[in-house]
Every structure is written in structure tokens, then in C-alpha cells.
Amino acid sequence: KQEVTQIPAALSVPEGENLVLNCSFTDSAIYNLQWFRQDPGKGLTSLLLIQSSQREQTSGRLNASLDKSSGRSTLYIAASQPGDSATYLCAVTMNTGFQKLVFGTGTRLLVSP
Amino acid sequence: EPEVTQTPSHQVTQMGQEVILRCVPISNHLYFYWYRQILGQKVEFLVSFYNNEISEKSEIFDDQFSVERPDGSNFTLKIRSTKLEDSAMYFCASSQRLQNTGELFFGEGSRLTVL
């Protein structure tokens, strides 16, 4: 059974810092991995999608990498801003099944001015 | 930008009552999903729906749950007789393709509180 874990569970940084969020998964037979942002009491906003054949994806200040064989992904946020404060979730899709996402535990990020 | 919309945003109900949560997926999407998140826990898959039938469901999705696409735009989740443990945020999601790009788009969620 796929298990997705994210560390750290919470992170507090001053504005301007570059930071890395980690995601690990136990079964490497994934089809893709998606990073989401969740603001308190709100829905999930898709940030980046990495196909299993890809190594990384970039969008603005965000860069996500994937090492499928070791079961790891990282989300790099450059020059963090207070508006980046949110919970970040990673989720994987397995090679079988209709797009069922298995979510991680999330990292709660607080960027202080 | 197209988005998934959900209603109601918050519903409070008594245990044993029926609840229907509604979703309008993105218009050209073909695959529809319900997920839920109990407070403080992971987001969990409930069910996926394609071509007017359930394609996959989790162990959580027992006989108390049902989904329907009653018309060309709405996608509903019904809980027949709510229990206290059904209290959660329920998210609807949709995707255009099965696995070619795989990107799911989520709604803002419907918070269900069962008293």
C-alpha cells in the first residue's frame, strides 16, 4: 500500500529565504506526482505536476524535482514571501487505477515578514 | 479561468439525516472525483466517476454513499444517513484526461458538520 510522507510537518522562515519541502513515497510505481497548496479552510490549488518520466518542473519561484527510484520529491521555493504561507501537499498517482491520488501529510509553511 | 465549484460551502446536519453535496466540474472535463479531509488528517480518495459510472471507489465509500451526474453539468455526492464520523471537508475534483497529463483540479470544498 502506497504511503506518502512529508517532512518537515511545519516550517517557519523569514521572508526572502529559499526553502525546500520534502515528500517521500514507499512504492516507486507511480504515474505522476502533484504538488498542491492549501490555504486554511480552503480547497487545493495545483502547483506543479511531474510525470514519472520527468525529473523536474518549474513554475515561477517554484521548482519541483522527482527521483522516482528513490521515492522522493522536493519542492523548492525561492525568495519566499508571506503570501506563500499555506500547507503544501504532495500526492502521487499509481500506475493502476483511475487517477486516484494518494496524499501526503502536508507541510505547514509560515513565512514571516 | 475555469474552476470547479461546490455547494454548499458549509452544511450542518443531524446524525441520521441525508445530505447531498453538489459540484459543477470544469465543463470539458470527463473524469470526476470526490475526496474528503477529516480535520487534521490526510486528504483521502472516496470515488472516481467516468462515463456515467463509478470507475473506482475506496473502502470508505460504503453503501451509505452514492454519486450521480443527474444532468450535463452537476456531479453530486449523497450520504444517505449521516454519522458523526462523516464530519469532514468534502472536495470535488475533475480532470480532462485519465492519465496523459493527470492534473486534477479541485473545488473549494464543502464542510459537513454532523451533530
XYZ file of C-alpha atoms in Angstrom:
228
model
C 0.000 0.000 0.000
C 1.402 3.380 -1.004
C 2.359 5.661 1.863
C 3.329 9.285 1.288
C 5.185 11.209 3.945
C 6.197 14.849 4.071
C 8.834 16.447 6.213
C 9.004 18.741 7.960
C 5.440 18.830 9.257
C 5.800 22.546 9.892
C 8.296 25.172 8.864
C 8.690 28.804 9.857
C 11.074 31.053 7.935
C 11.704 34.776 7.499
C 10.743 36.402 4.258
C 13.301 36.088 1.474
C 14.650 32.680 2.393
C 14.899 29.857 -0.086
C 13.400 26.673 1.263
C 12.901 23.013 0.444
C 9.925 20.823 1.262
C 10.337 17.072 1.109
C 7.999 14.314 0.035
C 8.724 10.581 0.083
C 6.677 7.645 -1.133
C 7.083 3.937 -0.460
C 6.061 2.472 -3.831
C 8.021 3.810 -6.808
C 5.454 2.548 -9.357
C 3.894 5.964 -9.710
C 2.488 7.575 -12.813
C 2.908 11.149 -11.695
C 3.312 13.365 -8.659
C 1.453 16.576 -7.996
C 2.163 19.371 -5.523
C -0.757 21.328 -4.106
C -1.203 24.345 -1.928
C -3.988 24.506 0.651
C -4.911 27.686 2.452
C -6.747 27.315 5.799
C -10.328 26.193 5.275
C -9.926 26.300 1.513
C -9.565 23.940 -1.390
C -6.492 22.519 -3.065
C -4.659 24.533 -5.679
C -2.476 22.594 -8.073
C 1.054 23.993 -8.227
C 3.098 21.556 -10.270
C 2.632 18.185 -11.906
C 5.616 15.942 -12.663
C 5.192 12.913 -14.872
C 7.149 9.832 -13.819
C 9.406 10.211 -16.868
C 10.367 13.754 -15.859
C 12.983 14.894 -13.389
C 11.683 18.359 -12.594
C 9.134 21.042 -13.309
C 9.320 24.772 -12.759
C 6.704 27.456 -12.342
C 7.849 30.920 -11.344
C 9.616 30.713 -7.994
C 8.685 27.051 -7.574
C 10.733 24.100 -8.706
C 9.762 20.504 -8.074
C 12.069 17.566 -8.612
C 11.330 13.877 -8.748
C 13.585 10.904 -8.098
C 11.241 8.024 -8.724
C 13.695 5.241 -7.987
C 14.448 6.554 -4.509
C 10.835 7.526 -3.872
C 11.457 11.217 -3.314
C 10.320 14.598 -4.483
C 11.282 18.057 -3.334
C 9.542 21.385 -3.742
C 11.940 24.306 -3.806
C 10.547 27.772 -3.123
C 12.852 30.649 -3.979
C 12.771 34.012 -2.232
C 9.827 33.129 -0.006
C 7.104 35.705 0.651
C 4.444 35.988 3.382
C 1.858 35.133 0.729
C 3.484 31.702 0.408
C 2.220 30.815 3.883
C -0.018 27.772 3.476
C 0.021 23.997 3.759
C 1.786 22.236 0.916
C 0.655 18.752 -0.032
C 2.219 16.258 -2.364
C 0.205 13.468 -3.909
C 1.064 10.556 -6.187
C -0.935 8.677 -8.772
C -0.208 4.990 -9.132
C 0.274 3.200 -12.444
C -3.014 1.452 -11.918
C -6.345 2.962 -11.148
C -8.332 5.879 -12.405
C -6.357 8.835 -11.230
C -6.624 8.046 -7.555
C -4.332 10.396 -5.708
C -2.581 9.286 -2.528
C -1.827 12.333 -0.439
C 0.948 13.101 1.951
C 0.603 14.512 5.413
C 1.437 18.061 4.347
C 3.955 20.703 5.396
C 2.554 23.807 7.068
C 4.667 26.786 5.994
C 4.727 30.156 7.701
C 6.745 32.961 6.120
C 7.079 35.942 8.398
C 7.693 39.496 7.150
C -10.047 30.632 -15.655
C -12.397 27.629 -15.460
C -12.885 26.236 -11.999
C -14.670 23.526 -10.083
C -17.474 24.935 -7.958
C -19.063 23.291 -4.942
C -22.197 23.952 -2.923
C -22.922 24.355 -0.120
C -19.718 25.694 1.369
C -20.839 24.567 4.817
C -23.671 22.306 5.905
C -24.683 21.369 9.416
C -26.928 18.342 9.800
C -28.247 15.992 12.427
C -26.999 12.429 12.636
C -29.120 10.125 10.517
C -30.138 12.790 8.018
C -29.458 12.601 4.305
C -27.055 15.082 2.781
C -26.370 15.956 -0.852
C -23.229 17.813 -1.796
C -23.118 19.367 -5.226
C -20.309 20.056 -7.638
C -20.026 21.623 -11.059
C -16.842 20.289 -12.682
C -14.907 22.146 -15.362
C -17.016 21.953 -18.483
C -14.786 19.949 -20.839
C -13.592 17.512 -18.181
C -14.588 13.877 -18.362
C -13.404 12.399 -15.061
C -14.873 13.336 -11.719
C -13.848 12.583 -8.172
C -14.758 13.038 -4.548
C -12.158 13.282 -1.813
C -12.566 14.089 1.844
C -10.402 15.502 4.596
C -11.255 14.926 8.216
C -9.925 17.766 10.329
C -6.202 17.348 10.932
C -5.920 14.277 8.715
C -4.808 13.489 5.189
C -6.926 14.069 2.131
C -8.479 10.702 1.226
C -9.871 9.398 -2.030
C -13.536 8.397 -1.994
C -14.656 7.692 -5.538
C -13.963 8.340 -9.205
C -16.609 8.561 -11.907
C -16.365 8.308 -15.659
C -18.852 7.725 -18.447
C -21.756 7.807 -16.010
C -20.489 5.100 -13.755
C -18.185 4.597 -10.815
C -14.732 3.601 -12.008
C -13.073 3.168 -8.646
C -14.031 3.568 -5.008
C -12.282 3.317 -1.692
C -13.190 1.280 1.376
C -14.669 4.443 2.878
C -17.244 4.631 0.102
C -19.736 2.159 1.522
C -23.450 1.723 0.865
C -24.230 4.965 2.664
C -22.571 6.907 -0.148
C -23.681 7.361 -3.723
C -22.721 9.606 -6.618
C -24.684 10.802 -9.562
C -24.385 13.020 -12.574
C -28.055 13.987 -12.912
C -27.518 16.313 -15.864
C -24.717 17.509 -18.106
C -23.150 19.799 -15.531
C -23.709 18.663 -11.944
C -21.961 15.899 -10.038
C -23.397 15.029 -6.638
C -22.355 13.072 -3.575
C -25.146 11.754 -1.394
C -24.716 10.461 2.115
C -27.838 8.520 2.963
C -27.760 8.506 6.750
C -25.018 10.664 8.172
C -22.855 9.612 11.101
C -20.738 11.756 13.379
C -17.596 10.438 11.690
C -18.774 11.775 8.327
C -17.908 15.262 9.539
C -15.200 16.418 7.162
C -14.380 18.696 4.278
C -15.501 17.106 1.028
C -13.660 18.062 -2.138
C -14.847 17.538 -5.663
C -12.256 17.326 -8.432
C -12.236 16.871 -12.165
C -9.709 16.116 -14.874
C -9.738 16.291 -18.629
C -7.872 13.096 -19.321
C -7.281 9.885 -17.478
C -3.545 9.754 -17.123
C -1.958 11.539 -20.062
C -1.369 14.668 -18.073
C -3.114 13.622 -14.909
C -3.716 17.041 -13.484
C -6.659 17.214 -11.128
C -8.448 20.451 -10.377
C -10.174 20.722 -7.028
C -13.085 22.777 -5.804
C -13.070 24.873 -2.635
C -14.740 22.121 -0.665
C -17.958 21.611 1.271
C -17.587 21.437 5.015
C -20.010 18.942 6.535
C -20.682 19.020 10.254
C -22.764 16.182 11.685
C -24.216 16.780 15.148
